[in-house]
PDB file of C-alpha atoms and ligand atoms in Angstrom:
ATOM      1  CA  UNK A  16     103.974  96.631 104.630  1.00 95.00           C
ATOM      2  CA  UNK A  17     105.463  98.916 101.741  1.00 96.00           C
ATOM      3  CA  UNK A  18     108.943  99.356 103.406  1.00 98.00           C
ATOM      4  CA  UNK A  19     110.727  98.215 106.571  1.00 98.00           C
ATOM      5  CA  UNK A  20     112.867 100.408 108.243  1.00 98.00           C
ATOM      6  CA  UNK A  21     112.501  99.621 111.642  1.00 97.00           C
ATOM      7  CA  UNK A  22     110.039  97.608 114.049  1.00 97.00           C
ATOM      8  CA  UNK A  23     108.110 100.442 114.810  1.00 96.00           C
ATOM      9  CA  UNK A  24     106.731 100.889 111.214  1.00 94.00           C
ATOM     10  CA  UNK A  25     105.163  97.600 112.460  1.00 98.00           C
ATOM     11  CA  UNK A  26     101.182  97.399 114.042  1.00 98.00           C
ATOM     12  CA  UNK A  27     101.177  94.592 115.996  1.00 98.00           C
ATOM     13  CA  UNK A  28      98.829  92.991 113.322  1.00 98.00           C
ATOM     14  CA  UNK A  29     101.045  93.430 110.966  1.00 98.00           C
ATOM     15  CA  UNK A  30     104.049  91.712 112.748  1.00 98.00           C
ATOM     16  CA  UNK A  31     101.982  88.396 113.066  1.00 98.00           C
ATOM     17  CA  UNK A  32     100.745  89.025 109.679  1.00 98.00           C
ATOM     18  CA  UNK A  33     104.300  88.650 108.724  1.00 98.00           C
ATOM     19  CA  UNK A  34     104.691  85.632 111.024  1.00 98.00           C
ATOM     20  CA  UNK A  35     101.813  83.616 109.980  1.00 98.00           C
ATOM     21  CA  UNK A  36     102.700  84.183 105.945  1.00 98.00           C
ATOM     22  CA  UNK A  37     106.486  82.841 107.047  1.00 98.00           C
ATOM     23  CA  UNK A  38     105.133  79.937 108.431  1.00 98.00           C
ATOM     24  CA  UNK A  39     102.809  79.474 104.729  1.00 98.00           C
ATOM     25  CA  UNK A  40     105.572  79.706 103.004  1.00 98.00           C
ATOM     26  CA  UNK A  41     107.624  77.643 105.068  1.00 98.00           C
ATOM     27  CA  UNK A  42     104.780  74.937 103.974  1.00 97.00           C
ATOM     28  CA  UNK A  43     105.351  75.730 100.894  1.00 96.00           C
ATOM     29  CA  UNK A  44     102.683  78.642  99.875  1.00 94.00           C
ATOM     30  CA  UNK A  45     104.166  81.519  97.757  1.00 94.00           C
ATOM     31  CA  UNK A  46     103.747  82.465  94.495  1.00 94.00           C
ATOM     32  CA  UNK A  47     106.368  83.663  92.400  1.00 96.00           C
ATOM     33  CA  UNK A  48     107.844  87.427  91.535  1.00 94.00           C
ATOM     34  CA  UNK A  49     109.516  87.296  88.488  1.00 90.00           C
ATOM     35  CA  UNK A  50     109.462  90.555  86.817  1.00 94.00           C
ATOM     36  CA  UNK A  51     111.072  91.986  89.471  1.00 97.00           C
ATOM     37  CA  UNK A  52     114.556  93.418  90.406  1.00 98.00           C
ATOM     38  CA  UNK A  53     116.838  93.342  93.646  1.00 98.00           C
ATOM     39  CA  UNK A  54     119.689  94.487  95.018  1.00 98.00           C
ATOM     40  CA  UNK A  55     121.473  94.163  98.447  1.00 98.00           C
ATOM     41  CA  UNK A  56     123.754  96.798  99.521  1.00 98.00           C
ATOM     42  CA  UNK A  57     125.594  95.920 102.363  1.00 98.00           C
ATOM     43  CA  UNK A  58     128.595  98.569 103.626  1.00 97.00           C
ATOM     44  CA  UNK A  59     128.728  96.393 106.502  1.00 95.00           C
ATOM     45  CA  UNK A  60     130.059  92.413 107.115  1.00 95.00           C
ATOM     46  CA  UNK A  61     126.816  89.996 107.107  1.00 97.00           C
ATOM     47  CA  UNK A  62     126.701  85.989 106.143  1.00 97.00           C
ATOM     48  CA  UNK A  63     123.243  85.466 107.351  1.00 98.00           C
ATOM     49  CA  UNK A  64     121.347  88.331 106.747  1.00 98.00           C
ATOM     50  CA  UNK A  65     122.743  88.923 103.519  1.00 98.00           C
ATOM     51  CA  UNK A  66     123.083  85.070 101.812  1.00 98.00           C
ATOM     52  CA  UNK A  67     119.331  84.243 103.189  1.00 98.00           C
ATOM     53  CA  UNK A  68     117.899  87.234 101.447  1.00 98.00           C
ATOM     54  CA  UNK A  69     119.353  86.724  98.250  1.00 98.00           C
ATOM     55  CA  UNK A  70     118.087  82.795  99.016  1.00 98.00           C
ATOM     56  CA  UNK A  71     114.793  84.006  99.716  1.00 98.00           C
ATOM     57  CA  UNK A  72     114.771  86.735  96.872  1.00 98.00           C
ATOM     58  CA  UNK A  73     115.623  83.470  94.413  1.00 98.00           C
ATOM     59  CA  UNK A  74     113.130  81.453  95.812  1.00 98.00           C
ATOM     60  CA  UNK A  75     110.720  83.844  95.069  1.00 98.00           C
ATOM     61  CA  UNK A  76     112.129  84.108  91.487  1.00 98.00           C
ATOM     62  CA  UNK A  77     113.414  87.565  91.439  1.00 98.00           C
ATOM     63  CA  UNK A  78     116.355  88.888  89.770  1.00 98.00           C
ATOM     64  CA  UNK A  79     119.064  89.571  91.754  1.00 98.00           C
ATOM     65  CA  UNK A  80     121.359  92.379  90.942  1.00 98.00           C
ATOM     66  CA  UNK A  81     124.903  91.430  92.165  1.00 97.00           C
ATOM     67  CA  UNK A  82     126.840  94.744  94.529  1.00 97.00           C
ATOM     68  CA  UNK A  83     129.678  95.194  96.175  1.00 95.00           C
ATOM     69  CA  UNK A  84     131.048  97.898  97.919  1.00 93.00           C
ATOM     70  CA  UNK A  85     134.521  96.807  97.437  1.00 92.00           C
ATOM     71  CA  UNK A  86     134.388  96.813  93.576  1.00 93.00           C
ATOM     72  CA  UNK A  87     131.337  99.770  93.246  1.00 94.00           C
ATOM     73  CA  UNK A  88     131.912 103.439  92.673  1.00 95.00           C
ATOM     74  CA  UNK A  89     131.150 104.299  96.397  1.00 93.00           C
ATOM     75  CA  UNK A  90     135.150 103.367  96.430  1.00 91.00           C
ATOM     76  CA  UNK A  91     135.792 106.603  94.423  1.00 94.00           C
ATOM     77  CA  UNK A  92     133.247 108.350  96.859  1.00 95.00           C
ATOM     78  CA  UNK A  93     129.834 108.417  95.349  1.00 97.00           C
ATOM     79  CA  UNK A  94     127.385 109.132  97.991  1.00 97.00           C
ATOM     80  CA  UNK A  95     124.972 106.168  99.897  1.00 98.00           C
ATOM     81  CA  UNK A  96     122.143 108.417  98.099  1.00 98.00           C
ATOM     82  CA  UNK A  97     123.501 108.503  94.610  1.00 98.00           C
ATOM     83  CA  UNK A  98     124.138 104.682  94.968  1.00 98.00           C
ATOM     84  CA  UNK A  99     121.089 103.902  95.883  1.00 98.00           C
ATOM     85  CA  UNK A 100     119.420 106.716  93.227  1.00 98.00           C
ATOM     86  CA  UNK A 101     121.103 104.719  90.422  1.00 98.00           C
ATOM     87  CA  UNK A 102     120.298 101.307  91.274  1.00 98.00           C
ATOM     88  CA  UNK A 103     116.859 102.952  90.800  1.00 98.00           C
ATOM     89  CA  UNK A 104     117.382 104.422  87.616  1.00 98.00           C
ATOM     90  CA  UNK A 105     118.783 101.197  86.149  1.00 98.00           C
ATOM     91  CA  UNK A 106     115.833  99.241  86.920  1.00 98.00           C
ATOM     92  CA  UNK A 107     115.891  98.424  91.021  1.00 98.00           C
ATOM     93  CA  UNK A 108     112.319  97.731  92.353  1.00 98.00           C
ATOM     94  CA  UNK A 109     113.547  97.280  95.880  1.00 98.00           C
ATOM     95  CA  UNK A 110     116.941  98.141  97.683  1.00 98.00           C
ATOM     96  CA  UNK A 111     117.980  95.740 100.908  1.00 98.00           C
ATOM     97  CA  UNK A 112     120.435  97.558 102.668  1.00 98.00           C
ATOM     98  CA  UNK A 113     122.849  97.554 105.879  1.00 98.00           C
ATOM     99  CA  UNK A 114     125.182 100.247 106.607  1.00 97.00           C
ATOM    100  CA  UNK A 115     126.896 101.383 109.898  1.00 95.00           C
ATOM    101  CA  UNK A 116     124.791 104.690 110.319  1.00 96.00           C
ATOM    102  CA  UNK A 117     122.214 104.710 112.469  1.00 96.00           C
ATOM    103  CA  UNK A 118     119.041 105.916 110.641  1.00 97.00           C
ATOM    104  CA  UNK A 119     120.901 105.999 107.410  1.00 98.00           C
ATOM    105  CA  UNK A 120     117.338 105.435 105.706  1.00 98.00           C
ATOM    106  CA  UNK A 121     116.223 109.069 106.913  1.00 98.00           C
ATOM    107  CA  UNK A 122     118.497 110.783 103.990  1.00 97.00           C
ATOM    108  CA  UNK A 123     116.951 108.355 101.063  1.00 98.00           C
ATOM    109  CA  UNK A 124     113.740 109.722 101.343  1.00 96.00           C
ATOM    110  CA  UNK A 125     113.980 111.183  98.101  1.00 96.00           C
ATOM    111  CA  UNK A 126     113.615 107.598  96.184  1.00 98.00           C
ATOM    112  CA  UNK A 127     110.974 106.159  94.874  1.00 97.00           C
ATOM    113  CA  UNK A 128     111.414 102.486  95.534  1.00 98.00           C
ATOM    114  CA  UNK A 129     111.519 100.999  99.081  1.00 98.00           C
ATOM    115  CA  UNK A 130     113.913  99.874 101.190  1.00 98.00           C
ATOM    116  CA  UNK A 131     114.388  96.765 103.558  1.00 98.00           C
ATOM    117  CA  UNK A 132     116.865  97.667 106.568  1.00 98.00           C
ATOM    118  CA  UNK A 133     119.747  94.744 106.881  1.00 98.00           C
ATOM    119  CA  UNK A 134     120.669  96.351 110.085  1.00 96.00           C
ATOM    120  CA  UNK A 135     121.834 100.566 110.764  1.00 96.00           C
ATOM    121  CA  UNK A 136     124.658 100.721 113.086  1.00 93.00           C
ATOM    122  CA  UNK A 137     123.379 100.182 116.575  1.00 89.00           C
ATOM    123  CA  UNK A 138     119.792 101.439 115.836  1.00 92.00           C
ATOM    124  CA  UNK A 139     117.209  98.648 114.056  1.00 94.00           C
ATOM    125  CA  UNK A 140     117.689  95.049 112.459  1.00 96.00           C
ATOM    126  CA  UNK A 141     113.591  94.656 112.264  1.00 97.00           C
ATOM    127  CA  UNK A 142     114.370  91.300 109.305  1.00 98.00           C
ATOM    128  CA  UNK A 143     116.436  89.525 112.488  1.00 98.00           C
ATOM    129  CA  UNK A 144     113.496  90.831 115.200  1.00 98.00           C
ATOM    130  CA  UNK A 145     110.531  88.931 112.765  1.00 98.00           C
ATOM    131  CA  UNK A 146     112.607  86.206 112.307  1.00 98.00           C
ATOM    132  CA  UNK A 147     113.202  85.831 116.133  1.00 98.00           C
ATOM    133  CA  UNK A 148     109.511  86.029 117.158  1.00 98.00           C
ATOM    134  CA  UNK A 149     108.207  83.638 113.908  1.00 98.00           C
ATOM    135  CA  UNK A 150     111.165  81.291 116.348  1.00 98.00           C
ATOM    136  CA  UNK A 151     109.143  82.240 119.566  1.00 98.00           C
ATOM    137  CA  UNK A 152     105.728  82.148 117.851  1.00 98.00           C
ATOM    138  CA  UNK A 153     106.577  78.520 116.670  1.00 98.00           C
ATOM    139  CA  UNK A 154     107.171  77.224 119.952  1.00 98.00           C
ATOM    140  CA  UNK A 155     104.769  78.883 121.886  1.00 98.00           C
ATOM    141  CA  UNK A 156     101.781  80.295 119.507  1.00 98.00           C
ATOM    142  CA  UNK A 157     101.964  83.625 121.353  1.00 98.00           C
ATOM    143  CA  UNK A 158     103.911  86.018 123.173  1.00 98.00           C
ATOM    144  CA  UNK A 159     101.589  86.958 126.086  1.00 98.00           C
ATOM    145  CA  UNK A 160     103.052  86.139 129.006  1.00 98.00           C
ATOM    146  CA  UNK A 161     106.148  84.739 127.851  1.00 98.00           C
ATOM    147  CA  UNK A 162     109.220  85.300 129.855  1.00 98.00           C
ATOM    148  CA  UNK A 163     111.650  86.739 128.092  1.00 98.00           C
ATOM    149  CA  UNK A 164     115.647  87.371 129.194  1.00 98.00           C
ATOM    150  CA  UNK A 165     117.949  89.527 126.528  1.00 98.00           C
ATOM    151  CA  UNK A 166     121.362  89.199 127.447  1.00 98.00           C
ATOM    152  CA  UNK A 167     124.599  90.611 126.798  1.00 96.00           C
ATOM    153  CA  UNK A 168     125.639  93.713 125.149  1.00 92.00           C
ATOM    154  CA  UNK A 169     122.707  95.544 124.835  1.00 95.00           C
ATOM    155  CA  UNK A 170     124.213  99.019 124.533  1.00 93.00           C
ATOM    156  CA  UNK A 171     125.227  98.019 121.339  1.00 89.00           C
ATOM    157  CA  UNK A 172     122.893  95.700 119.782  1.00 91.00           C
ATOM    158  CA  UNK A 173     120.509  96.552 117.358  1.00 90.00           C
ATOM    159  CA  UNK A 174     118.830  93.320 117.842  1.00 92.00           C
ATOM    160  CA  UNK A 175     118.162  94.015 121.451  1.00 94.00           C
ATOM    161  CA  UNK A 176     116.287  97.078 120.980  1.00 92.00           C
ATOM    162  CA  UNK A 177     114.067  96.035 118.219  1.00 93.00           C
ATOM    163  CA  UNK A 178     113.467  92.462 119.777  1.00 97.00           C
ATOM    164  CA  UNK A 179     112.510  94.667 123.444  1.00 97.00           C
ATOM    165  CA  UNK A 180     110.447  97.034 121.309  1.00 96.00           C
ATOM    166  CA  UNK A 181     108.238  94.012 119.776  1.00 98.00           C
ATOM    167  CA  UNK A 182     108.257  91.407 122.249  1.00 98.00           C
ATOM    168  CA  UNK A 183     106.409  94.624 125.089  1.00 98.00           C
ATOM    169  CA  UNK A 184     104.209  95.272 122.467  1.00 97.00           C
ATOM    170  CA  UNK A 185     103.111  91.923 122.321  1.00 98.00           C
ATOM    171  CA  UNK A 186     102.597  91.318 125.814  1.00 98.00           C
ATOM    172  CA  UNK A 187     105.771  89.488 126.675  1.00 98.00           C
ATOM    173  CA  UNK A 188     107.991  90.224 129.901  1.00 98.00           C
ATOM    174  CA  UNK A 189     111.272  91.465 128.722  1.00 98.00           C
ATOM    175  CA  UNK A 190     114.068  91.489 131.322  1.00 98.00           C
ATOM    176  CA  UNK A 191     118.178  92.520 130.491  1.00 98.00           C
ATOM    177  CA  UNK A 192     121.171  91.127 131.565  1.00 98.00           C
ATOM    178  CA  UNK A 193     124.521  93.367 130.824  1.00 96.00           C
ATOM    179  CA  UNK A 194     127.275  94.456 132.750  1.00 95.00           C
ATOM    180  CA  UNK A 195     126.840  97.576 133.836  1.00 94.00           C
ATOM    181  CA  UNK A 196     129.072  99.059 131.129  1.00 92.00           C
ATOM    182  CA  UNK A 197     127.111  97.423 128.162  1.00 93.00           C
ATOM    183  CA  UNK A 198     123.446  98.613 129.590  1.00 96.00           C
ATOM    184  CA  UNK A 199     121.428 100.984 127.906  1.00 94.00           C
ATOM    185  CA  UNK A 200     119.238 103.356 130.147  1.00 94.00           C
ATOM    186  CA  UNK A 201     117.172 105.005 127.255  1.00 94.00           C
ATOM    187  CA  UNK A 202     115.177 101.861 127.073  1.00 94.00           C
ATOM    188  CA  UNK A 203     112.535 101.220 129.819  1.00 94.00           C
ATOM    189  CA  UNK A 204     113.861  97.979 131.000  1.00 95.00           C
ATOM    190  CA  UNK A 205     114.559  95.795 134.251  1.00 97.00           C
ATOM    191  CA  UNK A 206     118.012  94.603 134.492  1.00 98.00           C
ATOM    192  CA  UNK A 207     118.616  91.082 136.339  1.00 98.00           C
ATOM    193  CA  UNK A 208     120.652  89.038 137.392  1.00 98.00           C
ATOM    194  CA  UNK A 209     120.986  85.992 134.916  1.00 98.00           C
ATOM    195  CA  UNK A 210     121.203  83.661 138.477  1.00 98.00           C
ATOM    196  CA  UNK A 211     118.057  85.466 139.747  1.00 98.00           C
ATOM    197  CA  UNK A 212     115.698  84.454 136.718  1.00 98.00           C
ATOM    198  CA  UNK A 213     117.319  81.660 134.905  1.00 98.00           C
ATOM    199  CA  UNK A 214     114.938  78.884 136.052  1.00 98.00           C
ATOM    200  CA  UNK A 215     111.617  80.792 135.667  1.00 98.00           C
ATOM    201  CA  UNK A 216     111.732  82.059 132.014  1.00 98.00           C
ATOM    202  CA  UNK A 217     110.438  80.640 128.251  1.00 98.00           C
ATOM    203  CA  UNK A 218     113.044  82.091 126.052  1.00 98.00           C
ATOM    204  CA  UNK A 219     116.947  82.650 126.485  1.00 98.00           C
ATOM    205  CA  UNK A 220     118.173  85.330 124.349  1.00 98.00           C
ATOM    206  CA  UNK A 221     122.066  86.147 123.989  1.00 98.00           C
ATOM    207  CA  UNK A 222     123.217  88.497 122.469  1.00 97.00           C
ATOM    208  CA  UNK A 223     126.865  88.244 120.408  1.00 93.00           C
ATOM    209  CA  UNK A 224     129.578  90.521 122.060  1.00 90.00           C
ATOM    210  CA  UNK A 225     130.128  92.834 119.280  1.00 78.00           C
ATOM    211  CA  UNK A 226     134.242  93.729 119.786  1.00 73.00           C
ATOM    212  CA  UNK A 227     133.969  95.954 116.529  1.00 69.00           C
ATOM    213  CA  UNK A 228     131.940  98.243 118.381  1.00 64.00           C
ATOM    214  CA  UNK A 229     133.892  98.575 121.365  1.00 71.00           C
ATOM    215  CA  UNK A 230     137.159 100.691 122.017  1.00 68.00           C
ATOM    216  CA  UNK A 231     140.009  98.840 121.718  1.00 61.00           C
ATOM    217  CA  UNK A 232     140.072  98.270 125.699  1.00 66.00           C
ATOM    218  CA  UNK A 233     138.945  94.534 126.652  1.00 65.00           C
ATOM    219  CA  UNK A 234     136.463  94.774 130.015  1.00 73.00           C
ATOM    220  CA  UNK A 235     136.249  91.375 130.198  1.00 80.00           C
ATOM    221  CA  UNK A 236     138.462  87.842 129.590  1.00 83.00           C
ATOM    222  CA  UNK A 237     136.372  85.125 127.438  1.00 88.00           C
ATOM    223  CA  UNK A 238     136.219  83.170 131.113  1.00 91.00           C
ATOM    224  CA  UNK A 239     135.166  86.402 132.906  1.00 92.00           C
ATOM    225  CA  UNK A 240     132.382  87.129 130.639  1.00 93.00           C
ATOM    226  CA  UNK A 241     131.523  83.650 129.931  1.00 96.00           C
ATOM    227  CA  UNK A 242     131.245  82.879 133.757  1.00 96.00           C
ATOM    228  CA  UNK A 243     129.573  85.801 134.352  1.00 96.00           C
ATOM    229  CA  UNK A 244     126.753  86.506 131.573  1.00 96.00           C
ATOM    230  CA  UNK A 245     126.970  83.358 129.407  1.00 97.00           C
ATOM    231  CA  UNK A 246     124.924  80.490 129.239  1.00 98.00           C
ATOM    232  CA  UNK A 247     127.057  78.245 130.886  1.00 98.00           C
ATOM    233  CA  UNK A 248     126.141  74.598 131.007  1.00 98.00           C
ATOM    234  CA  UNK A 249     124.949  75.004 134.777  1.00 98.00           C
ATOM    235  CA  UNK A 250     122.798  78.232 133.373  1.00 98.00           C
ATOM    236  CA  UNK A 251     121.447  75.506 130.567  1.00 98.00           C
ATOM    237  CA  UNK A 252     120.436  72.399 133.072  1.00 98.00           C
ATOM    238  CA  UNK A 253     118.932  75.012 135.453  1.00 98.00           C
ATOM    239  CA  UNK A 254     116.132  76.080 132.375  1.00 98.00           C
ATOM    240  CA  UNK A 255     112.731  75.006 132.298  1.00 98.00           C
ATOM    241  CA  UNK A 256     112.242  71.934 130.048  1.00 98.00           C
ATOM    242  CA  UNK A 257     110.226  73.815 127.571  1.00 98.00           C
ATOM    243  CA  UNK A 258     112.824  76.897 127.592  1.00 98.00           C
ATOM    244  CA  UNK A 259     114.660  77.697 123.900  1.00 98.00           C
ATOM    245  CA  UNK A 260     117.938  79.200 123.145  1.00 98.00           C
ATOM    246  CA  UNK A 261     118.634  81.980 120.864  1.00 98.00           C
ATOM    247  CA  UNK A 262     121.344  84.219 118.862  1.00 98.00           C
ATOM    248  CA  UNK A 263     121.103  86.040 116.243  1.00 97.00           C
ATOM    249  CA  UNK A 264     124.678  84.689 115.697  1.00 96.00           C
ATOM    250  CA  UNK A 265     127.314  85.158 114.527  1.00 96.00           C
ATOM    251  CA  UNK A 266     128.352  83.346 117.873  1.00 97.00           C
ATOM    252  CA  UNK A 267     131.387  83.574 120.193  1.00 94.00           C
ATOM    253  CA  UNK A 268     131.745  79.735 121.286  1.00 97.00           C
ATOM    254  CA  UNK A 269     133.058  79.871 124.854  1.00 96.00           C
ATOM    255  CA  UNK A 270     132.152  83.308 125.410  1.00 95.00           C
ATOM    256  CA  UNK A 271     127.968  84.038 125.205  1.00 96.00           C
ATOM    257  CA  UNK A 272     127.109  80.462 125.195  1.00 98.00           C
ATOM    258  CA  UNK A 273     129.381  77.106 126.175  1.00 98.00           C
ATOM    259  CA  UNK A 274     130.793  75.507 123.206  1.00 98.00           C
ATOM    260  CA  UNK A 275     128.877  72.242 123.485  1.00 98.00           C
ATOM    261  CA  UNK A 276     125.166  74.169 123.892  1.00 98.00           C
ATOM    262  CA  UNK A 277     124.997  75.648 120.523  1.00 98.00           C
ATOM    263  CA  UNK A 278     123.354  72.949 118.832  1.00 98.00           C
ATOM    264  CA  UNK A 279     121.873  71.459 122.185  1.00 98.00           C
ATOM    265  CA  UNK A 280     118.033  70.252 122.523  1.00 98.00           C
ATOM    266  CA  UNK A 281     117.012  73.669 123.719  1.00 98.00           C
ATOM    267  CA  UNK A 282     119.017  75.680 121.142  1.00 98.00           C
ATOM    268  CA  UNK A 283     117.175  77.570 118.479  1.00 98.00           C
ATOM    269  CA  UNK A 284     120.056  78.916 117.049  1.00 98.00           C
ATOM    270  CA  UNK A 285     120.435  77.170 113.386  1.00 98.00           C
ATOM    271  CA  UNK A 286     116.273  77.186 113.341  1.00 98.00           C
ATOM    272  CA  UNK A 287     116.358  80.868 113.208  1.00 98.00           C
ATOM    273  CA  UNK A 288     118.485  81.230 110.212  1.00 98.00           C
ATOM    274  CA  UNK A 289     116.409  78.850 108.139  1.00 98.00           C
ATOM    275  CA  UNK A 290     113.239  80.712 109.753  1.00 98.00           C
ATOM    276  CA  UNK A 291     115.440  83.573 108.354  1.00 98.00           C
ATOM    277  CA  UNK A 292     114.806  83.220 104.772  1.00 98.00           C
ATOM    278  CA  UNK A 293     110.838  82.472 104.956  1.00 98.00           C
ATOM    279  CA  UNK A 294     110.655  85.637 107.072  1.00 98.00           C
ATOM    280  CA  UNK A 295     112.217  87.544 104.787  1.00 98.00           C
ATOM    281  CA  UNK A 296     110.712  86.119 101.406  1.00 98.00           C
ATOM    282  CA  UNK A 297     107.542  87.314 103.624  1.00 98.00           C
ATOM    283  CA  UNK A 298     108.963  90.532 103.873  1.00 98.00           C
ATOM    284  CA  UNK A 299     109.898  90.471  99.945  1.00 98.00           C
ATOM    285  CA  UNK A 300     106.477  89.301  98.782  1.00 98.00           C
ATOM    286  CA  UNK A 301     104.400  91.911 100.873  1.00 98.00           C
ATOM    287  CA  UNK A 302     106.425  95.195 100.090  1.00 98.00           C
ATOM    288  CA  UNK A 303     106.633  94.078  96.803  1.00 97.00           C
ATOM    289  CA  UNK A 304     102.744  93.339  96.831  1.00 96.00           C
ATOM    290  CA  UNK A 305     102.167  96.720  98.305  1.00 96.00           C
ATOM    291  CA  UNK A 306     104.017  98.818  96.254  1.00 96.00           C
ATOM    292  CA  UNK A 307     102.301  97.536  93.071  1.00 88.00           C
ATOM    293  CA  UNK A 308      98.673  98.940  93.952  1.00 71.00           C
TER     294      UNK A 308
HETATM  295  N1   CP B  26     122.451  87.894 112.688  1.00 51.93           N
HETATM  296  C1   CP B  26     123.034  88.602 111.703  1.00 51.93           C
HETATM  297  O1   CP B  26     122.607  89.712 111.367  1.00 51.93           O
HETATM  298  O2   CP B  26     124.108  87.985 111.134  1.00 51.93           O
HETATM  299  P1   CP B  26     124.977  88.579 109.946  1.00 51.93           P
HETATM  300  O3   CP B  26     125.709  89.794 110.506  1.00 51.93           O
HETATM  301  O4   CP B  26     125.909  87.474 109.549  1.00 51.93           O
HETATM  302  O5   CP B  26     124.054  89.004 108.862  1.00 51.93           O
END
C-alpha cells in the first residue's frame, strides 16, 4: 500500500494483509517511525476517525503536525491543493485527510507525498471499511460465506459502499435494508426486509442516519424509523447466538439501535474503535514503508 484513497486501490491480498498486521500490532508487534511527519486535515466533523489516527500516529512515534481549519489560512480562502502543497513543503511525509467532496483526492495528484482518505463526502471511508472487516475477521477468521445485512441510509453513507465493495469481494453475502428513499440503485445489491433475514445472518451492520446530509425535511419520527429499520430489542433476541453488532458510530440511541443494545453481548460497537487505531497504525506503517523504497 503507498496511498489509500478508496477500497478499490485494495487487492484482496492486500486487505487481509492489512488485517493480519492490525491484529500483530494489536499483540503488540510494530516498530517505531520516528523521523517522520503527519498531519490530519479534516474540513469535516470526526471524533473517531480523527483522535484514533493521531493515537495510532503517536504510538508509532511520529510527529504530529497540529491543523485546523478553523484557525488555518483555508479561512482566508487558500485552496484544498495549496494547503495540502505546503504542508509538503514544510516537511509533511504523509497527509490524512477528510473533506466533504467526493473524490476530492483526484485534484492533489500533483503532490508528492501520499494521502490517507478520512472519509470524501458520500464516496469512500476505506480506514472505517478495514477496521470493520479486522471486527468481522476477528470473530469469524473469514468472510466467505458470511451473511452480511447493511442497514440504514445507504444513499448516503460512505461506509456502506466501501464495506459492500469489500465484503463481495471477499466472498461474503451482502444484503441492504433502507427505505426506499435512502436506497442507492448504482450499487448491485438485494434490498430486504430487516424481518425477512434477521434470524439467518452473522453480522448486523447499521448504519448512522446522517441528518446533515439530508434536506431539511424529516421522512421519518425517531419511533418511525426506529420501529421500522432499527435494531430493536425484538430484532436483537431474534439473532443467531454467534451474530455481532456494528456502527461505525457516531450513534443515534433510540433511533438505529435501542438505547440499552449498544454495549450489549452481541455489540461490536466500542471494539471497532479500539480495532480503529491498530488498523490504521497498519495503514501508517505500510504507506510509510512503501513510500521509502
Ligand atoms: N465512524 C466515523 O467516521 O466517526 P467520526 O465521524 O467521528 O470520525
Amino acid at each position: 500500500m503507498k496511498y489509500l484513497h478508496s477500497i478499490t486501490d485494495l487487492s484482496n491480498e492486500a486487505i487481509i494483509e492489512t488485517i493480519q498486521r492490525a491484529i500483530k500490532i494489536k499483540n503488540g508487534g510494530y516498530d517505531q517511525l520516528p523521523d517522520v511527519f503527519v498531519s490530519n486535515l479534516f474540513f469535516e466533523n470526526s471524533t473517531r476517525t480523527k483522535c484514533s489516527f493521531e493515537v495510532a500516529e503517536r504510538e508509532l512515534g511520529m510527529h504530529v503536525i497540529p491543523f485546523e481549519t478553523s484557525t488555518s489560512s483555508v479561512s482566508k480562502g487558500e485552496s484544498l491543493y495549496d494547503t495540502c502543497k505546503t504542508m509538503e513543503s514544510i516537511g509533511c511525509d504523509v497527509l490524512v485527510i477528510r473533506h466533504p467532496e467526493r473524490d476530492y483526492y483526484k485534484q492533489l495528484e500533483g503532490l508528492n507525498i501520499p494521502i490517507i482518505n478520512g472519509g470524501d463526502g458520500s464516496g469512500q471511508h476505506p480506514t472505517q471499511c478495514l477496521l470493520d472487516l479486522m471486527t468481522i475477521y476477528e470473530e469469524y477468521g473469514k468472510f466467505e460465506g458470511l451473511k452480511v445485512v447493511i442497514c440504514g441510509d445507504i444513499l448516503n453513507s460512505r461506509v456502506a459502499r466501501s464495506n459492500f465493495e469489500a465484503l463481495t469481494r471477499l466472498g461474503a453475502h451482502v444484503q441492504f435494508v433502507a427505505p426506499e428513499i435512502w436506497q442507492d440503485h448504482t450499487i448491485d445489491a438485494e434490498y430486504v426486509d430487516i424481518d425477512d433475514v434477521i434470524n439467518d445472518i452473522d453480522v448486523c451492520m447499521l448504519l448512522r442516519v446522517q441528518h446533515e446530509r439530508h434536506d431539511s425535511k424529516s421522512h421519518f419520527t425517531k419511533e418511525t424509523y426506529h420501529n421500522g429499520y432499527g435494531l430493536t430489542i425484538e430484532r436483537y433476541n431474534q439473532l443467531k447466538e454467534t451474530a455481532i453488532v456494528l456502527h461505525p458510530a457516531p450513534v443515534n440511541r433510540g433511533v438505529e439501535i435501542d438505547d440499552s443494545l449498544v454495549e450489549a453481548p452481541k455489540s461490536r460497537i466500542f471494539k471497532q474503535m479500539s480495532n480503529g487505531v491498530y488498523t490504521r497504525m497498519s495503514i501508517l506503517a505500510q504507506v510509510i514503508e512503501n513510500n521509502r523504497k
